[in-house]
mmCIF file of C-alpha atoms in Angstrom:
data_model
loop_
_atom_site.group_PDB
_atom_site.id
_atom_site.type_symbol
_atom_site.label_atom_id
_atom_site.label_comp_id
_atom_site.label_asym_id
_atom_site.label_seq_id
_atom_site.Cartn_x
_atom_site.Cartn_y
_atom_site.Cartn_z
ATOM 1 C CA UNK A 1 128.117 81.875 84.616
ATOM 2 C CA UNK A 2 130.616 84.837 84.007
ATOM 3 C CA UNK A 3 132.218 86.524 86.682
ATOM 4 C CA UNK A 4 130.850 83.064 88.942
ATOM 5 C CA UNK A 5 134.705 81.825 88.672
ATOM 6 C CA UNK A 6 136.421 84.239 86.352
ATOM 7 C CA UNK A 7 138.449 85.405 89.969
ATOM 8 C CA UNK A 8 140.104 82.411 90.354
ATOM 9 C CA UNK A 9 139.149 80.533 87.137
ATOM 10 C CA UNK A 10 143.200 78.648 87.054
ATOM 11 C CA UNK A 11 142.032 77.509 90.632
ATOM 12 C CA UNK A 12 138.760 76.003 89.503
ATOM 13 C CA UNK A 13 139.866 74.024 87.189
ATOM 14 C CA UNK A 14 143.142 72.558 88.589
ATOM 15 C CA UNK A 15 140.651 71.455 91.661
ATOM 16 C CA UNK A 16 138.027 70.032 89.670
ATOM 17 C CA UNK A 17 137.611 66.401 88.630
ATOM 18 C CA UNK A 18 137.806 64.733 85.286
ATOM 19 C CA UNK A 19 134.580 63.112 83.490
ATOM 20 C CA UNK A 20 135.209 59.664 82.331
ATOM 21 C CA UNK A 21 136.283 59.086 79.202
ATOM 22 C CA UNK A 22 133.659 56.317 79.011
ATOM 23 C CA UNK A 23 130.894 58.963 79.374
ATOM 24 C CA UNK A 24 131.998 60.195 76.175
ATOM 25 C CA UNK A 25 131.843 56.873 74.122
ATOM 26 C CA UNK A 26 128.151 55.775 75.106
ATOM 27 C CA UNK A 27 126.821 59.751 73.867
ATOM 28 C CA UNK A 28 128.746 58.712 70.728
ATOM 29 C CA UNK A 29 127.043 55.312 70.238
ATOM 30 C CA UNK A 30 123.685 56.925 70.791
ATOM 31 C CA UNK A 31 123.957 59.735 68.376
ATOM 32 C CA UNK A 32 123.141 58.144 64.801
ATOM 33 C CA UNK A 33 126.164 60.523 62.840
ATOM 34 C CA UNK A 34 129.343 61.987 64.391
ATOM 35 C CA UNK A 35 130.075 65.111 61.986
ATOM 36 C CA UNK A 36 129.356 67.775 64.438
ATOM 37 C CA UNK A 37 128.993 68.797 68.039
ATOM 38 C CA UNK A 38 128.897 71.834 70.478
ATOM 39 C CA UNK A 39 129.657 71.749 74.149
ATOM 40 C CA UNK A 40 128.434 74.940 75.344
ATOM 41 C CA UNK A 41 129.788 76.392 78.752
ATOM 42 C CA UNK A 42 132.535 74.582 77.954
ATOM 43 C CA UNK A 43 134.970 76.291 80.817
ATOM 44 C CA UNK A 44 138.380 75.466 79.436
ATOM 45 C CA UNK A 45 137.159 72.812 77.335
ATOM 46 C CA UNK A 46 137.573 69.261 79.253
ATOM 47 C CA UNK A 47 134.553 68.118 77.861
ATOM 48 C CA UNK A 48 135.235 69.088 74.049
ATOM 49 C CA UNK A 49 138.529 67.853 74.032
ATOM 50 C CA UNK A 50 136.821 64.368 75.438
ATOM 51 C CA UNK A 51 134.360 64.585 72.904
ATOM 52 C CA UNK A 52 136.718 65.451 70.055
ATOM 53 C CA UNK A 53 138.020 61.669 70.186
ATOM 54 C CA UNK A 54 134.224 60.443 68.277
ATOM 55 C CA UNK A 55 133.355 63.672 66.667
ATOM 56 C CA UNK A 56 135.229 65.485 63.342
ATOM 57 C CA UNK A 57 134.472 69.084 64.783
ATOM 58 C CA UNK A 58 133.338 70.450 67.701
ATOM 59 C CA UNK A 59 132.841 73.791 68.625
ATOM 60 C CA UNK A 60 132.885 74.848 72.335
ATOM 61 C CA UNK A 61 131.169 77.736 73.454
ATOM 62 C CA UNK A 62 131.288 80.186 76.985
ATOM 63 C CA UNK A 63 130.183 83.344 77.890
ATOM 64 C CA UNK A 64 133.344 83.615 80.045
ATOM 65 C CA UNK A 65 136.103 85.252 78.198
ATOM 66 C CA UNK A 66 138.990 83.917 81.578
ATOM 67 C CA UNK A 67 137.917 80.445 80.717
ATOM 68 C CA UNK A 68 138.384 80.384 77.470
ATOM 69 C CA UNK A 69 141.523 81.891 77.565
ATOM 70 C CA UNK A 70 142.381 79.019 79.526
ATOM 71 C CA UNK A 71 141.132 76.532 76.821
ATOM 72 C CA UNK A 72 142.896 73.597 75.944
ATOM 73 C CA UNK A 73 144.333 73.441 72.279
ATOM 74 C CA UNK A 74 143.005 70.681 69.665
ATOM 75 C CA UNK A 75 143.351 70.091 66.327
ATOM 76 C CA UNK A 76 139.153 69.457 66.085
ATOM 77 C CA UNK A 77 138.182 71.765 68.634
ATOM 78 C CA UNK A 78 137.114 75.935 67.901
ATOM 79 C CA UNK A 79 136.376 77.990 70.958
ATOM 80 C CA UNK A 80 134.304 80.949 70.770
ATOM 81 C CA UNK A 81 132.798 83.477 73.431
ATOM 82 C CA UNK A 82 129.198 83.926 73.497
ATOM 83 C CA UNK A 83 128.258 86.832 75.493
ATOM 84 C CA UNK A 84 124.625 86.601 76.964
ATOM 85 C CA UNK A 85 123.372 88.969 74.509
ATOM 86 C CA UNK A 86 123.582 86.821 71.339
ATOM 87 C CA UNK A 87 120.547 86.160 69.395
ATOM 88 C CA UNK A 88 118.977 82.567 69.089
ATOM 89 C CA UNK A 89 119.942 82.999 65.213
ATOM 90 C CA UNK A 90 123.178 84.696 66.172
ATOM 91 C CA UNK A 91 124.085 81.520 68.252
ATOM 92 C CA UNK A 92 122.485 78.997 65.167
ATOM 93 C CA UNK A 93 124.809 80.981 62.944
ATOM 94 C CA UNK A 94 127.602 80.631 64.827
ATOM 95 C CA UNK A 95 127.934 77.233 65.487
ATOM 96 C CA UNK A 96 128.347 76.465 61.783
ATOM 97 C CA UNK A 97 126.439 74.039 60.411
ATOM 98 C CA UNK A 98 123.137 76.218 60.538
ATOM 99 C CA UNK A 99 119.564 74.531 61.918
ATOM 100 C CA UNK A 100 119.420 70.433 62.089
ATOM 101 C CA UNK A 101 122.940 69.749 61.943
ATOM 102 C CA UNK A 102 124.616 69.232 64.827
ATOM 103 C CA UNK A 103 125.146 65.293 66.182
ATOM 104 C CA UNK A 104 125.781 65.898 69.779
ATOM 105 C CA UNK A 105 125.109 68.744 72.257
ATOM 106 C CA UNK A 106 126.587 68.790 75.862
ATOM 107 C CA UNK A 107 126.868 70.781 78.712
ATOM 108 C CA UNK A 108 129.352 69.730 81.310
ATOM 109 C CA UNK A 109 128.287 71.233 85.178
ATOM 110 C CA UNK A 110 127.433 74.219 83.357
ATOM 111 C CA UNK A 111 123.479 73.965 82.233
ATOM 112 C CA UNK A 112 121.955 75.452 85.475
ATOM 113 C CA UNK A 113 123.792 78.775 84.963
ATOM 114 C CA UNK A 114 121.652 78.788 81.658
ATOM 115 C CA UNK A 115 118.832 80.771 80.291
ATOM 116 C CA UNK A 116 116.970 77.670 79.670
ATOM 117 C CA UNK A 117 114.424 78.871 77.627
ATOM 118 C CA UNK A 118 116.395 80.632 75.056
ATOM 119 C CA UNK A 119 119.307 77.538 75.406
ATOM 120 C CA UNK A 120 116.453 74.242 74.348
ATOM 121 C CA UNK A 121 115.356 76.868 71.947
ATOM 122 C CA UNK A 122 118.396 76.617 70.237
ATOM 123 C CA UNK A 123 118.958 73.381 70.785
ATOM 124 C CA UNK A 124 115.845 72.129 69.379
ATOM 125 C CA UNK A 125 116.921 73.749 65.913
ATOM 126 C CA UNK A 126 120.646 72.548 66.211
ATOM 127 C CA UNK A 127 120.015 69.034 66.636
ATOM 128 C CA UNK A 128 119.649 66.206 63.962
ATOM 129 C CA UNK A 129 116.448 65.477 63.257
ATOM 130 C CA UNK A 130 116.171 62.432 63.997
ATOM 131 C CA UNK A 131 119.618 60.984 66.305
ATOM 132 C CA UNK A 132 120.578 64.037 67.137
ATOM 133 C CA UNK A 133 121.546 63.540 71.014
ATOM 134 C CA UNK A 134 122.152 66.135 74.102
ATOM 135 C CA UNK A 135 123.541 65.451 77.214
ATOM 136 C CA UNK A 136 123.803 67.656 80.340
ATOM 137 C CA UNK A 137 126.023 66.655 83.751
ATOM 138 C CA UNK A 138 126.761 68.184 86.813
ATOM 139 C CA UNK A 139 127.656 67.000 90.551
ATOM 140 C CA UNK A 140 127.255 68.701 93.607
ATOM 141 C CA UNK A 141 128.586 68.394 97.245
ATOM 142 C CA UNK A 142 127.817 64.816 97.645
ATOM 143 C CA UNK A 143 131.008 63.194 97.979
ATOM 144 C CA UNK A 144 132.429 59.974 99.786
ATOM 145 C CA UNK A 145 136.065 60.054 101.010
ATOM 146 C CA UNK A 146 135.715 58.660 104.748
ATOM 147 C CA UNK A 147 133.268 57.665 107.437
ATOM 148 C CA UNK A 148 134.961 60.391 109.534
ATOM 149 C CA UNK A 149 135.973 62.456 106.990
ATOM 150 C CA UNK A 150 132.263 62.464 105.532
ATOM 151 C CA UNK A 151 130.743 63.418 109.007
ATOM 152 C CA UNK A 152 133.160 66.338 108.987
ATOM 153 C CA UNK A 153 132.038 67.493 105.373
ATOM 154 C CA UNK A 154 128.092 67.351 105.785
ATOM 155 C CA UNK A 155 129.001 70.055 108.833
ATOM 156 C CA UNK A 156 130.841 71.971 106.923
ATOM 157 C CA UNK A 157 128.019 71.758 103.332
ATOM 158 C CA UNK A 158 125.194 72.883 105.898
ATOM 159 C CA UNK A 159 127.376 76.363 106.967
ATOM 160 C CA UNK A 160 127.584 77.096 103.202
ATOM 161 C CA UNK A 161 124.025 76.425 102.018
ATOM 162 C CA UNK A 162 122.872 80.026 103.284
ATOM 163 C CA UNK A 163 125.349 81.458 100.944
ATOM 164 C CA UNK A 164 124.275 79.451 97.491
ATOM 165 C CA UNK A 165 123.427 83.023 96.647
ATOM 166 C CA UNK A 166 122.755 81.650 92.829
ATOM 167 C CA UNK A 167 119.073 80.782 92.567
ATOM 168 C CA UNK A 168 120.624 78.328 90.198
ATOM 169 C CA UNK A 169 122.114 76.560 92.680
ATOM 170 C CA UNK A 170 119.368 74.594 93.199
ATOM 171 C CA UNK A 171 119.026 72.918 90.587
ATOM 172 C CA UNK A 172 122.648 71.108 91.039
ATOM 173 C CA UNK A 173 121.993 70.737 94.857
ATOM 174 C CA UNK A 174 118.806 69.075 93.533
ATOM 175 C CA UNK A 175 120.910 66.687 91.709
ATOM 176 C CA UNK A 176 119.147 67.578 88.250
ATOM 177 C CA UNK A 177 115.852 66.099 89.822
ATOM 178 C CA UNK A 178 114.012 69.854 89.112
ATOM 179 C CA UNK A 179 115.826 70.923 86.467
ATOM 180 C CA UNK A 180 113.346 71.240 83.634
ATOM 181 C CA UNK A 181 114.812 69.023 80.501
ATOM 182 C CA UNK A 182 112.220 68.787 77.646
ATOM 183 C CA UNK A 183 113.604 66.015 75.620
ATOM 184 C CA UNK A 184 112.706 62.161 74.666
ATOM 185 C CA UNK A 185 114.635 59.827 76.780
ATOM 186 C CA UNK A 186 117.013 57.519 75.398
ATOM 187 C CA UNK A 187 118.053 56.021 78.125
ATOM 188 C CA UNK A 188 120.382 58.069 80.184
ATOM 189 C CA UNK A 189 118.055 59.593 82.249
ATOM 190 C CA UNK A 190 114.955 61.329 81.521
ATOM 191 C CA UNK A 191 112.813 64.599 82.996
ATOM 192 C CA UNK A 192 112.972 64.485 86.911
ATOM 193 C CA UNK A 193 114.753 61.230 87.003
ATOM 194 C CA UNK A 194 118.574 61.648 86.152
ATOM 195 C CA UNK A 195 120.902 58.998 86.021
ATOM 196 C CA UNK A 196 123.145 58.591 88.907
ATOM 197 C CA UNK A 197 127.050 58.077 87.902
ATOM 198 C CA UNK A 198 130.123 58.276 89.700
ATOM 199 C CA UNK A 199 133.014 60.697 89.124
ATOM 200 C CA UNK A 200 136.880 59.928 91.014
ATOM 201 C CA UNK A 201 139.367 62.426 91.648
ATOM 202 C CA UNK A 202 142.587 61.500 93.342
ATOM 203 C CA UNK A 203 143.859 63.666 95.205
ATOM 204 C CA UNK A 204 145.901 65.559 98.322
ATOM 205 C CA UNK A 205 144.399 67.344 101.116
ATOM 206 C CA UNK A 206 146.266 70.868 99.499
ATOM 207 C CA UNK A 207 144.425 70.206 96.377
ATOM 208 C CA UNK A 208 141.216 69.235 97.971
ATOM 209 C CA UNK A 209 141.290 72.448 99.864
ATOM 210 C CA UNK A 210 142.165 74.460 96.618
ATOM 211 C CA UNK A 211 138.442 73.274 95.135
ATOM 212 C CA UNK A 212 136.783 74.268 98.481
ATOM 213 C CA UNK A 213 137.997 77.424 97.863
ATOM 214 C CA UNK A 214 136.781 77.726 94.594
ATOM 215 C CA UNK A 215 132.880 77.171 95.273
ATOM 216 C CA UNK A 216 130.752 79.990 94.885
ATOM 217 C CA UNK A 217 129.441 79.567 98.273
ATOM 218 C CA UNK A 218 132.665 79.745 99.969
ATOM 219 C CA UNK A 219 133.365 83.270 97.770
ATOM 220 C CA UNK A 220 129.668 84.352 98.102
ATOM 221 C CA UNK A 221 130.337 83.673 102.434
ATOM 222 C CA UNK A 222 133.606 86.061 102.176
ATOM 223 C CA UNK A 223 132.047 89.151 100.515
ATOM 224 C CA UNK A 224 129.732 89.147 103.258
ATOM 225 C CA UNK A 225 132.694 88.976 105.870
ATOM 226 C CA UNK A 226 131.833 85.477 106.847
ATOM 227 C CA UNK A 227 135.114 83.077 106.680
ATOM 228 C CA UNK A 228 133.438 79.364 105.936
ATOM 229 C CA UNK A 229 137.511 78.183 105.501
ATOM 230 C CA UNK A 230 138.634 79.497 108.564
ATOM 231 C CA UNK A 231 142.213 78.019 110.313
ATOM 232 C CA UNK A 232 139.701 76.193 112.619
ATOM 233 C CA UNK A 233 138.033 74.815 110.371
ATOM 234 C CA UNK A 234 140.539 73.863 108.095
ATOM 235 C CA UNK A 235 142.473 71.959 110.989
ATOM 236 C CA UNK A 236 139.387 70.083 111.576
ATOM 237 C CA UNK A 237 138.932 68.740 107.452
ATOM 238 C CA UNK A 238 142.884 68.662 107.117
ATOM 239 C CA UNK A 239 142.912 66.213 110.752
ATOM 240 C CA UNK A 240 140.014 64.075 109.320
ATOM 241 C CA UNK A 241 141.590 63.525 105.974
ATOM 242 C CA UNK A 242 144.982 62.164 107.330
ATOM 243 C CA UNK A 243 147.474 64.947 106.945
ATOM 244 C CA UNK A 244 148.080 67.860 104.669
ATOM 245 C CA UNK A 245 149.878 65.742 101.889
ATOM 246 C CA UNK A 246 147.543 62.712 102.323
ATOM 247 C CA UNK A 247 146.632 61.687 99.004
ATOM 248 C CA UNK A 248 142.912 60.327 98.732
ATOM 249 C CA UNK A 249 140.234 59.355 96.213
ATOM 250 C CA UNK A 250 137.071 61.285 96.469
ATOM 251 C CA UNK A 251 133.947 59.389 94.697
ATOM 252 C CA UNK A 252 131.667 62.378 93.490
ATOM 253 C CA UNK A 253 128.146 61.667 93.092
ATOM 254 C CA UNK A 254 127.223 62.517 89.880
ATOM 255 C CA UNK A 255 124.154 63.086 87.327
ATOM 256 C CA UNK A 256 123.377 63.048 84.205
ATOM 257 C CA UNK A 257 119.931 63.858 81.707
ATOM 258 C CA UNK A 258 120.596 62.912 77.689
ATOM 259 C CA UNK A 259 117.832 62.852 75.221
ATOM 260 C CA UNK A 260 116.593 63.486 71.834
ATOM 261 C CA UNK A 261 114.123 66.136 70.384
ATOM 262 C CA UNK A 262 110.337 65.096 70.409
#
Protein backbone atom coordinates (compact mmCIF):
# COMPACT_ATOMS: atom_id res chain seq x y z
CA UNK A 1 0.00 0.00 0.00
CA UNK A 2 3.02 2.51 -0.11
CA UNK A 3 2.82 5.61 -1.81
CA UNK A 4 -1.45 4.75 -1.72
CA UNK A 5 -1.57 7.47 1.29
CA UNK A 6 2.01 8.32 2.07
CA UNK A 7 0.88 12.12 0.38
CA UNK A 8 -1.33 12.91 2.90
CA UNK A 9 -0.82 10.02 5.37
CA UNK A 10 -1.51 12.83 8.78
CA UNK A 11 -4.85 13.39 6.79
CA UNK A 12 -5.79 9.73 6.59
CA UNK A 13 -5.59 8.97 9.73
CA UNK A 14 -7.05 12.00 11.61
CA UNK A 15 -10.27 11.22 9.17
CA UNK A 16 -10.48 7.69 9.76
CA UNK A 17 -12.59 5.89 12.35
CA UNK A 18 -11.65 3.93 15.40
CA UNK A 19 -12.23 -0.05 15.67
CA UNK A 20 -13.96 -1.01 18.79
CA UNK A 21 -12.20 -1.86 21.52
CA UNK A 22 -14.57 -4.82 21.90
CA UNK A 23 -13.28 -6.24 18.57
CA UNK A 24 -10.12 -6.63 20.25
CA UNK A 25 -11.31 -8.65 23.38
CA UNK A 26 -13.37 -11.47 21.48
CA UNK A 27 -9.82 -12.18 19.03
CA UNK A 28 -8.25 -12.45 22.51
CA UNK A 29 -10.76 -14.97 23.95
CA UNK A 30 -10.46 -17.04 20.82
CA UNK A 31 -6.76 -17.32 20.63
CA UNK A 32 -5.78 -20.21 23.21
CA UNK A 33 -2.24 -18.11 24.52
CA UNK A 34 -1.63 -14.33 24.46
CA UNK A 35 2.38 -14.15 24.31
CA UNK A 36 2.67 -12.81 20.88
CA UNK A 37 1.05 -11.03 18.00
CA UNK A 38 1.73 -9.09 14.68
CA UNK A 39 -0.57 -6.63 13.05
CA UNK A 40 0.84 -6.21 9.74
CA UNK A 41 -0.04 -3.00 7.63
CA UNK A 42 -0.43 -1.61 10.69
CA UNK A 43 -0.60 2.29 9.33
CA UNK A 44 0.23 4.18 12.48
CA UNK A 45 -0.60 1.43 14.65
CA UNK A 46 -4.42 1.84 15.95
CA UNK A 47 -4.87 -1.65 15.81
CA UNK A 48 -1.58 -2.77 17.77
CA UNK A 49 -1.95 -0.38 20.33
CA UNK A 50 -5.74 -1.97 20.73
CA UNK A 51 -4.35 -5.22 20.71
CA UNK A 52 -1.48 -4.50 23.09
CA UNK A 53 -4.17 -4.33 26.05
CA UNK A 54 -4.48 -8.74 25.83
CA UNK A 55 -1.18 -9.44 24.30
CA UNK A 56 2.63 -9.12 26.11
CA UNK A 57 4.26 -8.09 22.66
CA UNK A 58 3.22 -7.20 19.54
CA UNK A 59 5.04 -6.28 16.69
CA UNK A 60 3.44 -4.10 13.94
CA UNK A 61 4.60 -4.20 10.59
CA UNK A 62 4.17 -1.69 7.13
CA UNK A 63 5.77 -1.33 4.08
CA UNK A 64 5.10 2.43 4.39
CA UNK A 65 7.97 4.19 5.95
CA UNK A 66 5.27 7.94 6.40
CA UNK A 67 3.05 5.73 8.44
CA UNK A 68 5.17 4.45 10.59
CA UNK A 69 6.76 7.47 11.32
CA UNK A 70 3.49 8.43 12.42
CA UNK A 71 3.17 5.40 14.82
CA UNK A 72 1.83 5.65 18.08
CA UNK A 73 4.31 4.94 21.06
CA UNK A 74 3.71 1.81 23.52
CA UNK A 75 5.48 0.26 25.99
CA UNK A 76 4.47 -3.48 24.23
CA UNK A 77 4.40 -2.40 20.83
CA UNK A 78 7.81 -2.58 18.11
CA UNK A 79 7.25 -1.12 14.70
CA UNK A 80 9.24 -2.16 11.86
CA UNK A 81 9.17 -1.40 7.97
CA UNK A 82 8.87 -4.22 5.70
CA UNK A 83 9.60 -3.24 2.26
CA UNK A 84 7.89 -5.54 -0.41
CA UNK A 85 11.03 -7.21 -1.14
CA UNK A 86 11.50 -9.19 2.11
CA UNK A 87 11.76 -12.85 1.98
CA UNK A 88 9.02 -15.21 3.50
CA UNK A 89 12.00 -16.27 5.99
CA UNK A 90 13.18 -12.69 6.15
CA UNK A 91 9.61 -11.70 7.40
CA UNK A 92 9.45 -15.23 9.85
CA UNK A 93 12.75 -13.93 11.17
CA UNK A 94 11.73 -10.77 11.82
CA UNK A 95 8.83 -11.03 13.71
CA UNK A 96 10.71 -12.76 16.53
CA UNK A 97 9.46 -15.65 17.76
CA UNK A 98 10.47 -17.75 14.56
CA UNK A 99 7.73 -20.42 12.86
CA UNK A 100 4.54 -21.50 15.20
CA UNK A 101 4.70 -18.86 17.62
CA UNK A 102 2.73 -16.15 17.19
CA UNK A 103 -1.00 -16.03 19.12
CA UNK A 104 -2.76 -13.53 17.03
CA UNK A 105 -2.34 -12.10 13.50
CA UNK A 106 -4.39 -9.05 12.21
CA UNK A 107 -4.69 -6.86 9.51
CA UNK A 108 -6.74 -3.77 10.02
CA UNK A 109 -8.28 -2.30 6.30
CA UNK A 110 -5.02 -3.16 5.05
CA UNK A 111 -5.14 -7.05 3.70
CA UNK A 112 -6.36 -6.28 0.10
CA UNK A 113 -3.25 -4.18 -0.65
CA UNK A 114 -1.46 -7.61 0.08
CA UNK A 115 0.44 -10.12 -1.89
CA UNK A 116 -1.78 -12.76 -0.64
CA UNK A 117 0.01 -15.58 -1.59
CA UNK A 118 3.31 -14.81 -0.13
CA UNK A 119 1.25 -13.03 3.15
CA UNK A 120 -1.00 -16.76 4.23
CA UNK A 121 2.33 -18.21 3.40
CA UNK A 122 3.74 -16.63 6.18
CA UNK A 123 1.06 -16.72 8.16
CA UNK A 124 0.52 -20.32 8.04
CA UNK A 125 4.14 -20.77 9.62
CA UNK A 126 3.66 -17.86 12.21
CA UNK A 127 0.66 -19.07 13.78
CA UNK A 128 0.21 -21.45 16.84
CA UNK A 129 -0.41 -24.63 15.96
CA UNK A 130 -3.20 -25.26 17.25
CA UNK A 131 -5.20 -21.62 18.69
CA UNK A 132 -3.30 -19.63 16.86
CA UNK A 133 -6.01 -17.00 15.47
CA UNK A 134 -5.96 -14.27 12.44
CA UNK A 135 -8.25 -11.72 11.83
CA UNK A 136 -8.58 -9.36 8.83
CA UNK A 137 -11.16 -6.06 8.70
CA UNK A 138 -11.87 -3.51 6.40
CA UNK A 139 -15.01 -1.18 5.48
CA UNK A 140 -15.78 0.47 2.46
CA UNK A 141 -18.13 3.33 1.29
CA UNK A 142 -21.19 1.99 2.84
CA UNK A 143 -22.09 4.37 5.38
CA UNK A 144 -25.43 5.63 7.09
CA UNK A 145 -25.56 9.26 8.31
CA UNK A 146 -29.06 10.51 6.84
CA UNK A 147 -31.94 9.60 4.58
CA UNK A 148 -30.98 12.76 2.62
CA UNK A 149 -27.63 12.83 3.36
CA UNK A 150 -27.29 9.04 2.18
CA UNK A 151 -29.07 9.79 -1.22
CA UNK A 152 -26.48 12.52 -1.69
CA UNK A 153 -23.47 10.06 -0.94
CA UNK A 154 -24.49 6.99 -3.23
CA UNK A 155 -24.29 9.97 -6.14
CA UNK A 156 -21.32 11.01 -5.22
CA UNK A 157 -19.63 6.81 -4.57
CA UNK A 158 -20.91 6.07 -8.26
CA UNK A 159 -18.64 9.30 -9.83
CA UNK A 160 -15.63 7.76 -8.01
CA UNK A 161 -15.95 4.05 -8.85
CA UNK A 162 -14.27 4.67 -12.41
CA UNK A 163 -11.28 5.89 -10.60
CA UNK A 164 -10.74 2.74 -7.98
CA UNK A 165 -7.66 2.53 -10.15
CA UNK A 166 -6.34 -0.31 -7.48
CA UNK A 167 -7.42 -3.70 -8.80
CA UNK A 168 -7.48 -4.25 -5.09
CA UNK A 169 -10.15 -2.22 -4.62
CA UNK A 170 -12.40 -4.72 -5.20
CA UNK A 171 -12.03 -6.75 -2.87
CA UNK A 172 -13.08 -4.00 -0.05
CA UNK A 173 -15.92 -2.70 -2.36
CA UNK A 174 -16.83 -6.42 -2.32
CA UNK A 175 -17.10 -6.23 1.34
CA UNK A 176 -14.49 -9.20 1.81
CA UNK A 177 -17.15 -11.50 0.03
CA UNK A 178 -14.19 -12.41 -2.87
CA UNK A 179 -11.39 -11.98 -1.02
CA UNK A 180 -9.74 -15.38 -0.94
CA UNK A 181 -9.13 -16.33 3.01
CA UNK A 182 -7.90 -19.97 3.38
CA UNK A 183 -8.43 -20.57 7.00
CA UNK A 184 -10.85 -22.78 9.42
CA UNK A 185 -13.64 -20.71 10.69
CA UNK A 186 -14.08 -20.05 14.19
CA UNK A 187 -16.78 -18.19 14.11
CA UNK A 188 -16.20 -14.71 12.94
CA UNK A 189 -16.77 -15.19 9.56
CA UNK A 190 -15.51 -17.66 7.23
CA UNK A 191 -14.37 -17.84 3.21
CA UNK A 192 -16.96 -15.76 1.12
CA UNK A 193 -19.15 -15.08 4.04
CA UNK A 194 -17.67 -12.26 6.34
CA UNK A 195 -19.18 -11.09 9.31
CA UNK A 196 -20.97 -7.88 9.12
CA UNK A 197 -20.07 -5.31 12.14
CA UNK A 198 -20.57 -1.82 12.66
CA UNK A 199 -17.92 0.89 13.07
CA UNK A 200 -19.08 4.84 14.56
CA UNK A 201 -17.21 7.84 14.02
CA UNK A 202 -18.47 11.12 15.36
CA UNK A 203 -17.84 13.66 13.66
CA UNK A 204 -18.10 17.41 11.82
CA UNK A 205 -18.81 18.04 8.31
CA UNK A 206 -14.83 19.66 8.09
CA UNK A 207 -13.62 16.40 9.28
CA UNK A 208 -15.90 14.31 7.22
CA UNK A 209 -14.70 16.16 4.21
CA UNK A 210 -10.97 15.75 5.31
CA UNK A 211 -11.51 11.63 4.86
CA UNK A 212 -13.19 12.21 1.43
CA UNK A 213 -10.24 13.71 0.51
CA UNK A 214 -8.11 11.13 1.54
CA UNK A 215 -9.60 8.12 -0.63
CA UNK A 216 -7.59 6.89 -3.29
CA UNK A 217 -10.30 7.42 -5.69
CA UNK A 218 -10.74 10.98 -5.02
CA UNK A 219 -6.57 11.34 -5.54
CA UNK A 220 -6.58 8.74 -8.40
CA UNK A 221 -9.77 11.32 -10.10
CA UNK A 222 -7.28 14.49 -9.65
CA UNK A 223 -4.16 13.15 -11.44
CA UNK A 224 -6.31 12.64 -14.26
CA UNK A 225 -7.64 16.36 -14.05
CA UNK A 226 -11.02 15.25 -12.93
CA UNK A 227 -12.17 17.25 -9.58
CA UNK A 228 -14.74 14.54 -7.78
CA UNK A 229 -14.67 17.37 -4.59
CA UNK A 230 -15.48 20.18 -6.55
CA UNK A 231 -17.12 23.64 -4.70
CA UNK A 232 -20.38 22.27 -6.26
CA UNK A 233 -20.24 19.40 -5.04
CA UNK A 234 -19.07 20.07 -1.79
CA UNK A 235 -22.04 22.64 -1.22
CA UNK A 236 -24.33 19.92 -2.09
CA UNK A 237 -22.75 17.11 0.85
CA UNK A 238 -21.94 20.17 3.24
CA UNK A 239 -26.11 21.41 2.68
CA UNK A 240 -27.26 17.75 3.23
CA UNK A 241 -25.26 17.21 6.34
CA UNK A 242 -26.59 20.35 8.25
CA UNK A 243 -23.85 22.91 8.11
CA UNK A 244 -20.11 23.01 7.96
CA UNK A 245 -19.61 22.53 11.83
CA UNK A 246 -22.53 20.06 12.17
CA UNK A 247 -21.31 17.36 14.20
CA UNK A 248 -22.76 13.81 13.17
CA UNK A 249 -22.31 10.08 13.76
CA UNK A 250 -21.55 8.10 10.71
CA UNK A 251 -22.34 4.15 11.19
CA UNK A 252 -19.70 2.43 8.81
CA UNK A 253 -20.55 -0.86 7.56
CA UNK A 254 -18.00 -3.03 8.37
CA UNK A 255 -16.43 -6.70 7.82
CA UNK A 256 -14.58 -8.93 9.21
CA UNK A 257 -12.93 -12.83 8.27
CA UNK A 258 -10.94 -14.56 11.52
CA UNK A 259 -9.85 -18.10 11.46
CA UNK A 260 -7.39 -20.67 12.34
CA UNK A 261 -4.89 -22.76 10.21
CA UNK A 262 -6.30 -26.13 8.77
Amino acid sequence: MSGVYDNQADIYLDARPTYPADWYSKLAALSHRHNLAWDAGTGNGQAAIGIAEHYERVVATDVSETMLNLGKPHPKVTYHHTPPSMTEDEMVDLIGGGENSVDLITVATAVHWFDLPKFYAIANRLLRKPGGIIAVWSYNTDMVVSPEFDSVMTRFNAETMPYCKFPESQYFLDGYKTLPFPFESVGLGSEGKPIELEMKKTVSFEGFLRMLRSWSAVGAAKEKGVDLLSDDVVKELETAWGGYELVRTIVYKTFMLAGTVR
